[in-house]
Amino acid sequence: MKRGRLMDDRSNSGNLVFNAFSMKINSTQVFRASAQQVSSTLENETVILDYERGVYYTLDEVGTFIWKMLQQKPMTVAELKSGVLAEYDIDEATCENDIYALLKALSDEKLVEKI
């Protein structure tokens, strides 16, 4: 298993803010990648470009894993969590909190949509 956090601590041209508490997210909600972006994976990192605003974001290895899952099909938070727990050595509480934070940040930037 690989160890990792969902997002880099490095600064990006677009700042994704971790505040999952202002958006109510639960394990049954379904998310999908927005069509208003383009992304590319380079090694274990993904760069997402919001081409309408000209801002890019980066995801680390685990964030990239989640991003790829969301690009394949809409997924519930529980499905994302199960996938991450099966692939990475991360405790369940940290995994869940990081997924909520990532989805909140991506949603705020309109890179994912809740459906």
CSV table of C-alpha atoms in Angstrom, one decimal:
chain,number,residue,atom,x,y,z
A,1,MET,CA,0.0,0.0,0.0
A,2,LYS,CA,1.1,3.5,-0.7
A,3,ARG,CA,1.0,6.2,2.0
A,4,GLY,CA,-0.2,9.7,1.1
A,5,ARG,CA,-2.4,12.7,1.7
A,6,LEU,CA,-4.9,13.9,-0.8
A,7,MET,CA,-3.4,17.2,-1.7
A,8,ASP,CA,0.0,18.8,-1.8
A,9,ASP,CA,1.0,21.4,0.7
A,10,ARG,CA,2.8,23.3,-2.1
A,11,SER,CA,1.2,26.5,-3.2
A,12,ASN,CA,-0.6,26.5,-6.5
A,13,SER,CA,-1.8,29.3,-8.7
A,14,GLY,CA,-5.2,28.4,-7.5
A,15,ASN,CA,-5.6,27.9,-3.8
A,16,LEU,CA,-7.9,25.1,-2.7
A,17,VAL,CA,-9.1,25.8,0.8
A,18,PHE,CA,-9.7,23.0,3.2
A,19,ASN,CA,-13.0,23.8,5.0
A,20,ALA,CA,-15.3,20.9,4.6
A,21,PHE,CA,-17.5,22.0,7.4
A,22,SER,CA,-19.2,24.8,5.5
A,23,MET,CA,-20.5,22.4,2.9
A,24,LYS,CA,-22.6,19.5,4.2
A,25,ILE,CA,-21.1,16.3,2.7
A,26,ASN,CA,-22.2,12.8,3.5
A,27,SER,CA,-21.1,9.3,2.4
A,28,THR,CA,-24.1,8.8,0.1
A,29,GLN,CA,-23.7,12.0,-2.0
A,30,VAL,CA,-22.6,11.5,-5.6
A,31,PHE,CA,-19.9,13.6,-7.2
A,32,ARG,CA,-18.5,13.8,-10.8
A,33,ALA,CA,-15.7,15.7,-12.5
A,34,SER,CA,-16.9,18.9,-14.1
A,35,ALA,CA,-16.9,19.2,-17.9
A,36,GLN,CA,-15.5,22.8,-17.5
A,37,GLN,CA,-12.0,21.7,-17.0
A,38,VAL,CA,-9.1,19.8,-18.6
A,39,SER,CA,-6.6,17.7,-16.7
A,40,SER,CA,-3.4,15.9,-17.2
A,41,THR,CA,-1.5,13.4,-15.1
A,42,LEU,CA,2.2,13.7,-14.9
A,43,GLU,CA,3.8,10.8,-13.0
A,44,ASN,CA,1.9,10.8,-9.7
A,45,GLU,CA,0.5,14.3,-9.9
A,46,THR,CA,-2.5,15.7,-11.7
A,47,VAL,CA,-2.8,19.3,-13.0
A,48,ILE,CA,-6.3,20.5,-13.5
A,49,LEU,CA,-6.9,23.6,-15.7
A,50,ASP,CA,-10.1,25.6,-15.3
A,51,TYR,CA,-9.9,27.0,-18.8
A,52,GLU,CA,-12.7,29.5,-18.3
A,53,ARG,CA,-10.8,31.3,-15.5
A,54,GLY,CA,-7.3,30.4,-16.6
A,55,VAL,CA,-6.4,28.9,-13.2
A,56,TYR,CA,-4.7,25.6,-12.6
A,57,TYR,CA,-4.6,23.3,-9.6
A,58,THR,CA,-2.4,20.3,-8.7
A,59,LEU,CA,-3.3,17.1,-6.9
A,60,ASP,CA,-0.8,14.8,-5.2
A,61,GLU,CA,-0.8,11.0,-5.7
A,62,VAL,CA,-3.9,10.2,-3.6
A,63,GLY,CA,-5.8,13.2,-5.0
A,64,THR,CA,-4.9,12.0,-8.4
A,65,PHE,CA,-6.3,8.5,-7.6
A,66,ILE,CA,-9.6,10.1,-6.5
A,67,TRP,CA,-9.6,12.4,-9.6
A,68,LYS,CA,-9.2,9.4,-11.9
A,69,MET,CA,-12.1,7.6,-10.2
A,70,LEU,CA,-14.4,10.7,-10.6
A,71,GLN,CA,-13.4,10.9,-14.3
A,72,GLN,CA,-14.5,7.3,-14.9
A,73,LYS,CA,-18.0,7.8,-13.5
A,74,PRO,CA,-19.9,9.6,-10.9
A,75,MET,CA,-19.2,8.1,-7.4
A,76,THR,CA,-20.4,8.4,-3.9
A,77,VAL,CA,-18.2,9.5,-1.1
A,78,ALA,CA,-18.4,6.0,0.3
A,79,GLU,CA,-17.1,4.5,-3.0
A,80,LEU,CA,-14.2,7.0,-3.1
A,81,LYS,CA,-13.4,6.2,0.5
A,82,SER,CA,-13.4,2.4,-0.1
A,83,GLY,CA,-11.2,2.9,-3.1
A,84,VAL,CA,-8.6,5.0,-1.2
A,85,LEU,CA,-8.6,2.6,1.8
A,86,ALA,CA,-8.0,-0.4,-0.5
A,87,GLU,CA,-5.1,1.3,-2.3
A,88,TYR,CA,-3.4,3.3,0.4
A,89,ASP,CA,-2.2,2.9,4.0
A,90,ILE,CA,-4.3,5.6,5.6
A,91,ASP,CA,-6.5,5.5,8.7
A,92,GLU,CA,-10.2,5.7,8.0
A,93,ALA,CA,-10.9,9.0,9.9
A,94,THR,CA,-8.1,10.8,8.1
A,95,CYS,CA,-9.2,9.3,4.8
A,96,GLU,CA,-12.8,10.5,5.2
A,97,ASN,CA,-11.8,14.0,6.4
A,98,ASP,CA,-9.3,14.4,3.5
A,99,ILE,CA,-11.9,13.3,1.0
A,100,TYR,CA,-14.5,15.7,2.4
A,101,ALA,CA,-11.9,18.5,2.3
A,102,LEU,CA,-10.8,17.7,-1.3
A,103,LEU,CA,-14.4,17.5,-2.5
A,104,LYS,CA,-15.3,20.7,-0.8
A,105,ALA,CA,-12.3,22.5,-2.3
A,106,LEU,CA,-12.9,21.1,-5.8
A,107,SER,CA,-16.6,21.9,-5.6
A,108,ASP,CA,-15.9,25.5,-4.5
A,109,GLU,CA,-13.7,25.8,-7.6
A,110,LYS,CA,-16.4,24.2,-9.8
A,111,LEU,CA,-14.0,21.3,-10.7
A,112,VAL,CA,-16.4,18.7,-9.4
A,113,GLU,CA,-20.2,18.7,-9.2
A,114,LYS,CA,-22.5,17.2,-6.7
A,115,ILE,CA,-25.3,15.3,-8.5
